[in-house]
Tab-separated table of C-alpha atoms in Angstrom:
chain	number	residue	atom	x	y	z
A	187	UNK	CA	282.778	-162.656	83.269
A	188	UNK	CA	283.032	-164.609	80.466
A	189	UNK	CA	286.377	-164.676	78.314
A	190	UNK	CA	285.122	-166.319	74.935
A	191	UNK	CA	288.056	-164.775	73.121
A	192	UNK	CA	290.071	-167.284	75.331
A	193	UNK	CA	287.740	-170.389	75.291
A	194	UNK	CA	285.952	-170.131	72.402
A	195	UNK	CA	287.002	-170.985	68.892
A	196	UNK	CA	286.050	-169.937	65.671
A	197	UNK	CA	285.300	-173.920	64.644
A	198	UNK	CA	282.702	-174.069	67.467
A	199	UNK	CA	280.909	-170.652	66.437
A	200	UNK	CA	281.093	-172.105	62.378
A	201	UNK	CA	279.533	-175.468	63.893
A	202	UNK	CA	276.948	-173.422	65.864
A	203	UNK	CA	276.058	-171.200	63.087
A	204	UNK	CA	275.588	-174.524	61.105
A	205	UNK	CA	273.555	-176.292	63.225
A	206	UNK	CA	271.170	-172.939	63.897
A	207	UNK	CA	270.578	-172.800	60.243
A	208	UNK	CA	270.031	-176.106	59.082
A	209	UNK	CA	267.850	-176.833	62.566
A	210	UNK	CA	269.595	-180.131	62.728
A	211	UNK	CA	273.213	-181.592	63.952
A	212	UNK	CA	273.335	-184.388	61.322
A	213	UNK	CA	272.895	-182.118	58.251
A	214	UNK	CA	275.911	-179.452	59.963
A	215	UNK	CA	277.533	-182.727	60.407
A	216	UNK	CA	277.331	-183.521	56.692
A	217	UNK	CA	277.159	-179.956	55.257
A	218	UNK	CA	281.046	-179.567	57.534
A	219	UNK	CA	282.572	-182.904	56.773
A	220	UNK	CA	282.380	-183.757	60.400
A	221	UNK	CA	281.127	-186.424	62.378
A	222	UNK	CA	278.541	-186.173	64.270
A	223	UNK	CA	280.100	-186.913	67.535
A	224	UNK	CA	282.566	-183.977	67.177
A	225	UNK	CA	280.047	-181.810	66.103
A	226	UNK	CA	278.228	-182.719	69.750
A	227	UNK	CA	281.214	-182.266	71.366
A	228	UNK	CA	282.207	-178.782	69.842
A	229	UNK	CA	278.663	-177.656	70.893
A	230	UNK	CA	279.060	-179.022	74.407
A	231	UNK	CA	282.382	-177.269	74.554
A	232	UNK	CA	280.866	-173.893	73.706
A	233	UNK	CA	277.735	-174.354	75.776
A	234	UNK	CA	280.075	-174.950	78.815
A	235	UNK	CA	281.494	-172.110	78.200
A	236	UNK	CA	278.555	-169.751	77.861
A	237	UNK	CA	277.140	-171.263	80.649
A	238	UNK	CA	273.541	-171.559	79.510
A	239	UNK	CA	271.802	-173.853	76.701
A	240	UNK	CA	271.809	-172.664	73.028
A	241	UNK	CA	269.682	-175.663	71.690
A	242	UNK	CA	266.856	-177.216	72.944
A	243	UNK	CA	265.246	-180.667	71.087
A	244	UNK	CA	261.352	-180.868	70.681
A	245	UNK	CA	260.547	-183.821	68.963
A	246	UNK	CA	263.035	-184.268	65.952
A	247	UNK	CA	263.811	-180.717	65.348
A	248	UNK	CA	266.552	-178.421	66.610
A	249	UNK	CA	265.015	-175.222	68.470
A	250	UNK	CA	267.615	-171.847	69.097
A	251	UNK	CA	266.908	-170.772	72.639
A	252	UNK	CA	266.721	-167.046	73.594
A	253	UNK	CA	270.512	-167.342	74.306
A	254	UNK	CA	271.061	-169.367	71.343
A	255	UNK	CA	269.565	-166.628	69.370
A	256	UNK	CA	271.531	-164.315	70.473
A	257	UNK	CA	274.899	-166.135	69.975
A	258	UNK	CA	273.654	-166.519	66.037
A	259	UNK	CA	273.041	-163.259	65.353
A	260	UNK	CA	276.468	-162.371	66.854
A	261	UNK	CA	277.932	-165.041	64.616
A	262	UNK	CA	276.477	-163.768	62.139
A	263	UNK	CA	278.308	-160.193	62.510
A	264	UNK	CA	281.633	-161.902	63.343
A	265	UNK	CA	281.711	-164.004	59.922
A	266	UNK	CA	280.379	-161.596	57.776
A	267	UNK	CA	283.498	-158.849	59.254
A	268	UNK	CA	285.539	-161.986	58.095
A	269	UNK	CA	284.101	-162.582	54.733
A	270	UNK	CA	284.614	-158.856	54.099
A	271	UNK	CA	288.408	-158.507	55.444
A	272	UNK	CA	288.631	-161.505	53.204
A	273	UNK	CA	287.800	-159.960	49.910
A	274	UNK	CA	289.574	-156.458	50.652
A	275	UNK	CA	293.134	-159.285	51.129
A	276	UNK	CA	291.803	-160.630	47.447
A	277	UNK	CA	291.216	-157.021	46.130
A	278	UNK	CA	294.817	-156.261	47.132
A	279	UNK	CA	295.847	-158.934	45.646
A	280	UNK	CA	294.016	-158.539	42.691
A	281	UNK	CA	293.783	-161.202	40.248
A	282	UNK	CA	297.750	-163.124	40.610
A	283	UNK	CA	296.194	-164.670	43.883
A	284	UNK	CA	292.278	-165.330	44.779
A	285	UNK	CA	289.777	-167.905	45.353
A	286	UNK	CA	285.895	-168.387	43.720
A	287	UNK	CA	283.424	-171.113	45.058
A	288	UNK	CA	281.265	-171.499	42.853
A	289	UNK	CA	277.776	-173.657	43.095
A	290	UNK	CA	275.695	-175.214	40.355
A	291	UNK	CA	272.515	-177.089	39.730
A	292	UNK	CA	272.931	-180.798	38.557
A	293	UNK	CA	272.085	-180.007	34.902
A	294	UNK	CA	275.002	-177.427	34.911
A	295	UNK	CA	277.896	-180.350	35.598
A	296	UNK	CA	277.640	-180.855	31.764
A	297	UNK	CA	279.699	-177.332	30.924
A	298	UNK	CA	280.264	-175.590	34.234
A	299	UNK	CA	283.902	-177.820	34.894
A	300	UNK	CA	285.142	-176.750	31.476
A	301	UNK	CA	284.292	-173.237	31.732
A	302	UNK	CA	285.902	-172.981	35.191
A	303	UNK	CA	289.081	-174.793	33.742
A	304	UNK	CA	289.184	-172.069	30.966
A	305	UNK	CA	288.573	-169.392	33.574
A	306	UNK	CA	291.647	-171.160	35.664
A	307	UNK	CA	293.676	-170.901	31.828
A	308	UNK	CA	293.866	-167.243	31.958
A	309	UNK	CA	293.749	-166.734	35.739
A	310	UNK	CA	296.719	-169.417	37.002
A	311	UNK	CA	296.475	-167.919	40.376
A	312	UNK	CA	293.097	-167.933	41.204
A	313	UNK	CA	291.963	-171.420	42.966
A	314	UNK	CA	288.162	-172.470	42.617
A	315	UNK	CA	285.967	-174.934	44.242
A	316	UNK	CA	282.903	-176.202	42.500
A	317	UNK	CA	279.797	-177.726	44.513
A	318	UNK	CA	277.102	-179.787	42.163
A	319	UNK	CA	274.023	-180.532	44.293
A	320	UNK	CA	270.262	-180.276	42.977
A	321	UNK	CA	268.334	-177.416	43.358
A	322	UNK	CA	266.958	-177.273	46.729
A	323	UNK	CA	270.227	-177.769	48.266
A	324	UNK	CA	271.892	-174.896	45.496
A	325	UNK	CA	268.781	-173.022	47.074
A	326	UNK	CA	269.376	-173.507	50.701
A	327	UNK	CA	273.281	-172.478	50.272
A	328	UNK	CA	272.339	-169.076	48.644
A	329	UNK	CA	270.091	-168.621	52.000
A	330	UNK	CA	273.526	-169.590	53.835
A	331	UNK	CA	275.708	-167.315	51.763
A	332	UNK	CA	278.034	-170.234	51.712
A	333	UNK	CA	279.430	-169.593	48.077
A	334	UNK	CA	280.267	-166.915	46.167
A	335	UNK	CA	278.165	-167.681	43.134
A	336	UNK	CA	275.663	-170.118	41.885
A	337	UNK	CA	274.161	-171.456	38.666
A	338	UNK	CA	270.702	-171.753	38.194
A	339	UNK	CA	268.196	-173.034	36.085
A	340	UNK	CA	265.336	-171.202	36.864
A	341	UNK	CA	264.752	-168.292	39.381
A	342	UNK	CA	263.755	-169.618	42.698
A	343	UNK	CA	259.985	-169.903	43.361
A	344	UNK	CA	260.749	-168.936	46.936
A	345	UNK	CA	260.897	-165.098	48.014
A	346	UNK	CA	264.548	-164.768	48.358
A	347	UNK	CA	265.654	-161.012	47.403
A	348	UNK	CA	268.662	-161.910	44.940
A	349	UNK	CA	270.553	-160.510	41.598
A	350	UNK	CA	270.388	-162.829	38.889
A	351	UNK	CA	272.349	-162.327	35.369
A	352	UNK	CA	271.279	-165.016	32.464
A	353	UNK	CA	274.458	-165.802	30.757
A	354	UNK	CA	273.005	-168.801	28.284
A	355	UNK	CA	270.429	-170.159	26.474
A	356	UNK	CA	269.152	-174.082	28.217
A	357	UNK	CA	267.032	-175.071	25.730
A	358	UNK	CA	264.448	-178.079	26.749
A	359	UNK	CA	263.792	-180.767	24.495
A	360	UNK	CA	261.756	-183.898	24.075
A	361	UNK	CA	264.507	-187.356	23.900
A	362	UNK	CA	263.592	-190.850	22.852
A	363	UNK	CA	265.331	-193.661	21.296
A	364	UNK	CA	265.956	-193.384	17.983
A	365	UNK	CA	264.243	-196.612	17.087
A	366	UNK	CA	260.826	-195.320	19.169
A	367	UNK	CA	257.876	-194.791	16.538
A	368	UNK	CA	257.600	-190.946	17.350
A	369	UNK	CA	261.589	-190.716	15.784
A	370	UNK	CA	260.467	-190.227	12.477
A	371	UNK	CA	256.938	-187.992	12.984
A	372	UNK	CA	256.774	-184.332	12.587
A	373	UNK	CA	255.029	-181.777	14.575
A	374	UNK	CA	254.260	-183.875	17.245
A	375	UNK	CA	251.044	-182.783	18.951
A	376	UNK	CA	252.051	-182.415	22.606
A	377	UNK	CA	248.400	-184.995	23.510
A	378	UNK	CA	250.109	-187.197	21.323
A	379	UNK	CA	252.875	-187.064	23.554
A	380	UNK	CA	250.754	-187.277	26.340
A	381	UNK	CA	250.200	-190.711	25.387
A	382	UNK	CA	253.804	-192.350	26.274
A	383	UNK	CA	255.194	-193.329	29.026
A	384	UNK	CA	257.493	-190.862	30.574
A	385	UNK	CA	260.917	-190.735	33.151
A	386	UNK	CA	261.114	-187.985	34.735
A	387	UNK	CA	263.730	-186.447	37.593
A	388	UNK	CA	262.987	-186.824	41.135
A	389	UNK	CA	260.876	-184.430	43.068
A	390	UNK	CA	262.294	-181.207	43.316
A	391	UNK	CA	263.665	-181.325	40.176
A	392	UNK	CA	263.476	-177.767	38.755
A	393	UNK	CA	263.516	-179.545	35.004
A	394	UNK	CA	260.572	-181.748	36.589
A	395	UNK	CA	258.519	-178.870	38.240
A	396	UNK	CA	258.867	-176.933	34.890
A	397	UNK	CA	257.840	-179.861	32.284
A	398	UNK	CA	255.087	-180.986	34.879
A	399	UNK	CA	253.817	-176.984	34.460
A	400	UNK	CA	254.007	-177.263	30.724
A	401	UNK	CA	251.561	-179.974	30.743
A	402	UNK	CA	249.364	-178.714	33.093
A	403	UNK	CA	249.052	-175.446	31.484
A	404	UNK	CA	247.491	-177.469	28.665
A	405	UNK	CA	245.007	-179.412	30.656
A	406	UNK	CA	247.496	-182.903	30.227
A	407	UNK	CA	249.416	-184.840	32.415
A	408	UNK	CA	252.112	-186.843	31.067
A	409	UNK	CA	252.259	-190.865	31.857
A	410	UNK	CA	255.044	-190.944	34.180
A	411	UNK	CA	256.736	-194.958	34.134
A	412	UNK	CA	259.512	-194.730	36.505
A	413	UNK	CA	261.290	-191.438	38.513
A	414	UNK	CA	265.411	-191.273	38.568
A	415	UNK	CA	267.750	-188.991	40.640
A	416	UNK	CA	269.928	-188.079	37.550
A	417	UNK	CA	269.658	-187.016	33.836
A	418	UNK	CA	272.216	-189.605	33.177
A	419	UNK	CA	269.950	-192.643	34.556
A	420	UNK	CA	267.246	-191.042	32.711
A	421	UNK	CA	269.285	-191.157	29.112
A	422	UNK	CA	270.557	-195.019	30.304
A	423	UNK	CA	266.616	-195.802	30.649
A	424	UNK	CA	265.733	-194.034	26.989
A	425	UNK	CA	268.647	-196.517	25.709
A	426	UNK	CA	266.676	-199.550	26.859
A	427	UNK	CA	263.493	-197.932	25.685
A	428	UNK	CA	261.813	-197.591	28.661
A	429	UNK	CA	259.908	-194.596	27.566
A	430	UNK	CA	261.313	-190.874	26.690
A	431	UNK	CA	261.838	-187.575	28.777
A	432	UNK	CA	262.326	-183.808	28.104
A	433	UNK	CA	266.142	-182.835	29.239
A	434	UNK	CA	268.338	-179.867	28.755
A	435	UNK	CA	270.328	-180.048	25.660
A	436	UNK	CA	273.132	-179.580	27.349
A	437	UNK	CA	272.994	-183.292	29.024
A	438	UNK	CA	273.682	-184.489	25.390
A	439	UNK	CA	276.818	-182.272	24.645
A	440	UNK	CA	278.591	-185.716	25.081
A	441	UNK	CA	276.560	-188.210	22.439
A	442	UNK	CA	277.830	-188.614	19.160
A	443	UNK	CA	275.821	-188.886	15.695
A	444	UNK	CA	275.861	-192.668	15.989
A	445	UNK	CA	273.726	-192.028	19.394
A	446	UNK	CA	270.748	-194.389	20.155
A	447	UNK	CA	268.931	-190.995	21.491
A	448	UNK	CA	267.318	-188.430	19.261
A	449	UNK	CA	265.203	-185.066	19.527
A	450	UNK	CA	262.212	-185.676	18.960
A	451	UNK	CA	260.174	-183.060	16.565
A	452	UNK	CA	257.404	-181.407	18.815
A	453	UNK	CA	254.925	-178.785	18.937
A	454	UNK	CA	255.935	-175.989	21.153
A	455	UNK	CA	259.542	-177.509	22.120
A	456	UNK	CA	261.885	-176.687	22.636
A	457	UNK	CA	261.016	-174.791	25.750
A	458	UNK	CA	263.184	-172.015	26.080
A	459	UNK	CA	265.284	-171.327	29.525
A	460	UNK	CA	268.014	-169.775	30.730
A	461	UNK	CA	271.015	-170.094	32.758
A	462	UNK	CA	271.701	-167.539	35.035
A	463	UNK	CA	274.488	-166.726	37.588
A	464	UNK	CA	273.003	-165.582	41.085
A	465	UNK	CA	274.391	-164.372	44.114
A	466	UNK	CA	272.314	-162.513	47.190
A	467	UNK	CA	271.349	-159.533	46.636
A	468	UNK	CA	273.700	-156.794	49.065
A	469	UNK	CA	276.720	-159.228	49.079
A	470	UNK	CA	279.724	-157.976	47.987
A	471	UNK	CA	281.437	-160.005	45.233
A	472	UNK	CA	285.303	-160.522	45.128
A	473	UNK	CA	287.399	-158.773	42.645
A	474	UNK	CA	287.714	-162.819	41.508
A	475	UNK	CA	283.988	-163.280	41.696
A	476	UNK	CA	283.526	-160.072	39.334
A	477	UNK	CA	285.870	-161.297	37.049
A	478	UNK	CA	284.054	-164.401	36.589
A	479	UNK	CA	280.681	-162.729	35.844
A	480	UNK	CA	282.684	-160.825	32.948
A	481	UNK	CA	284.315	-164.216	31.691
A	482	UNK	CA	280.451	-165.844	31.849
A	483	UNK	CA	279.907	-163.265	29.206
A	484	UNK	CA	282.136	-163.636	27.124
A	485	UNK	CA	281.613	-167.846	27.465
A	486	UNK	CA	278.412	-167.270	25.780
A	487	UNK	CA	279.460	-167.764	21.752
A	488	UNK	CA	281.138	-170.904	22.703
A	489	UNK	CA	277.835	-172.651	24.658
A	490	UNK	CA	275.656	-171.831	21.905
A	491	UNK	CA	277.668	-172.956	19.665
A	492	UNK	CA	278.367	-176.611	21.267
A	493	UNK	CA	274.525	-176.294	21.738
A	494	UNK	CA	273.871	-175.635	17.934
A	495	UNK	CA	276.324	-178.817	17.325
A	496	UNK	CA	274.361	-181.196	19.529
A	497	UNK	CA	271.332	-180.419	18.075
A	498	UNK	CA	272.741	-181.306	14.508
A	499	UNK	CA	273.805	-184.527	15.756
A	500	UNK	CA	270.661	-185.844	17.362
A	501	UNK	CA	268.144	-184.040	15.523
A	502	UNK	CA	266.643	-186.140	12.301
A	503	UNK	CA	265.044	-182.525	11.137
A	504	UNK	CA	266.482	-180.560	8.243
A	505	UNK	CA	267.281	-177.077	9.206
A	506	UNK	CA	266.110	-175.544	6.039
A	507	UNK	CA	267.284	-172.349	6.524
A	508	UNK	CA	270.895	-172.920	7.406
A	509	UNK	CA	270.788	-170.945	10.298
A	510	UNK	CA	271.356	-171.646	14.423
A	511	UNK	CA	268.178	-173.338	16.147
A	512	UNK	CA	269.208	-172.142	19.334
């Protein structure tokens, strides 16, 4: 008989349960700060112990076998009896102790770090963690239940049964030097804009996948000059006039009227989104985790208003009415 409460630790199942979703020891590697040799050698140690192989290699990929599969689902049941008896200890505690990880898509860096520092203001106990990655990877941790919440852009095109609460406008507008010749045009025919060259985020991108639909929908396809993996590389190439780009608003919270970027005046833009705060559908939140769904809430005045502000600066438009154009 095997005694795995002797011989087997919880580190090995966490590294096993990594390595069964991600199909690969390098990304468990990365996704645990580990190396790659001690992942191998936590796996060997629980293999030796079970007796039988839980991985087989075909090629390049990672395959469970039938005893692997059964170990996961077991892990499965073990963590998730943790995670539970983990958020009863922070419902006892209530809000004087706690912890929230939150994760957010790229775009979101530009507010999510002061919201969570106000949220940290009011609760001094609570501790947070904050994971920025794009949004495949946001995508694949929601699978993983690996945080409590996340930010997204955009609802997943995947299947993935989840709750989703918008929270905050994330308006989409077109950005171009203030010295291009399109700075001082109005209504802006979007086959006009066609016509220039374009940077754009990397594939998988959900700003990308969303602009590139835009187009499409209206039989065009922008002229795309160069691709970057980050909105601030993209605003560093609009400074040397290397073309323009459509980016949330929020990337721009931080440029000031004397700015060399501007919003440009087009037809149809902006193009309205939302942010919204998601977490799997079934999973029970935290008594911390609830409490920063209510504080999202109440965030709300505050983002559109530092929205409402940027577009002042950067816009050369003349809000005739007076009023918010958020």
């Amino acid at each position: 008989m095997m005694n795995l409460t002797r011989h087997v630790s919880l580190r090995q199942l966490q590294v096993f349960g990594a390595i069964a979703r991600l199909k690969s020891f390098t990304k468990a590697a990365d996704e645990l700060y580990l190396t790659q040799p001690t992942v191998s050698t936590q796996i060997k140690r629980l293999t030796d112990v079970i007796g039988l192989p839980l991985f087989e290699q075909i090629g390049r990929q990672v395959h469970l076998t039938d005893t692997g599969r059964e170990l996961e689902t077991a892990v499965k049941e073990v963590f998730g009896v943790l995670d539970r008896f983990e958020m009863k200890v922070a419902d006892i505690k209530g809000l004087k102790q706690g912890y929230l990880r939150l994760c957010v898509i790229t775009t979101a860096k530009y507010f999510a770090p002061e919201v969570l520092g106000r949220f940290c203001q009011r609760y001094a106990g609570v501790d947070v963690s904050l994971k920025v990655t794009n949004r495949d990877s946001v995508i694949e941790r929601l699978i993983g239940n690996k945080d409590d919440l996340y930010i997204l852009g955009q609802n997943p095109d995947r299947d993935i049964d989840l709750v989703t609460r918008p929270f905050a406008p994330n308006p989409l507008y077109v950005i171009a030097n203030r010295d291009h010749p399109l700075a001082r045009e109005r209504q802006i025919p979007l086959e006009r804009l066609a016509e220039e060259y374009f940077i754009m985020r990397e594939p998988g991108s959900g700003i990308r996948d969303y602009v590139l639909k835009t187009f499409n929908e209206a039989g065009l396809r922008p002229r795309v000059r160069m691709e970057l993996g980050s909105n601030e590389a993209i605003k560093h190439a609009i400074y040397g006039q290397l073309g323009i780009s459509i980016l949330s608003l929020h990337t721009l919270i931080q440029e000031t009227a004397h700015s060399q970027l501007t919003i440009l005046d087009v037809q149809g833009f902006p193009l309205e989104r939302q942010w919204s705060v998601a977490y799997a559908k079934g999973k029970e939140l935290s008594v911390v985790a609830n409490a920063f769904l209510t504080f999202l809430d109440e965030e709300t005045p505050q983002l559109r208003k530092q929205l409402d502000k940027t577009y002042s600066r950067l816009s050369r438009r003349r809000d005739n009415g007076g009023g918010s154009v958020i």
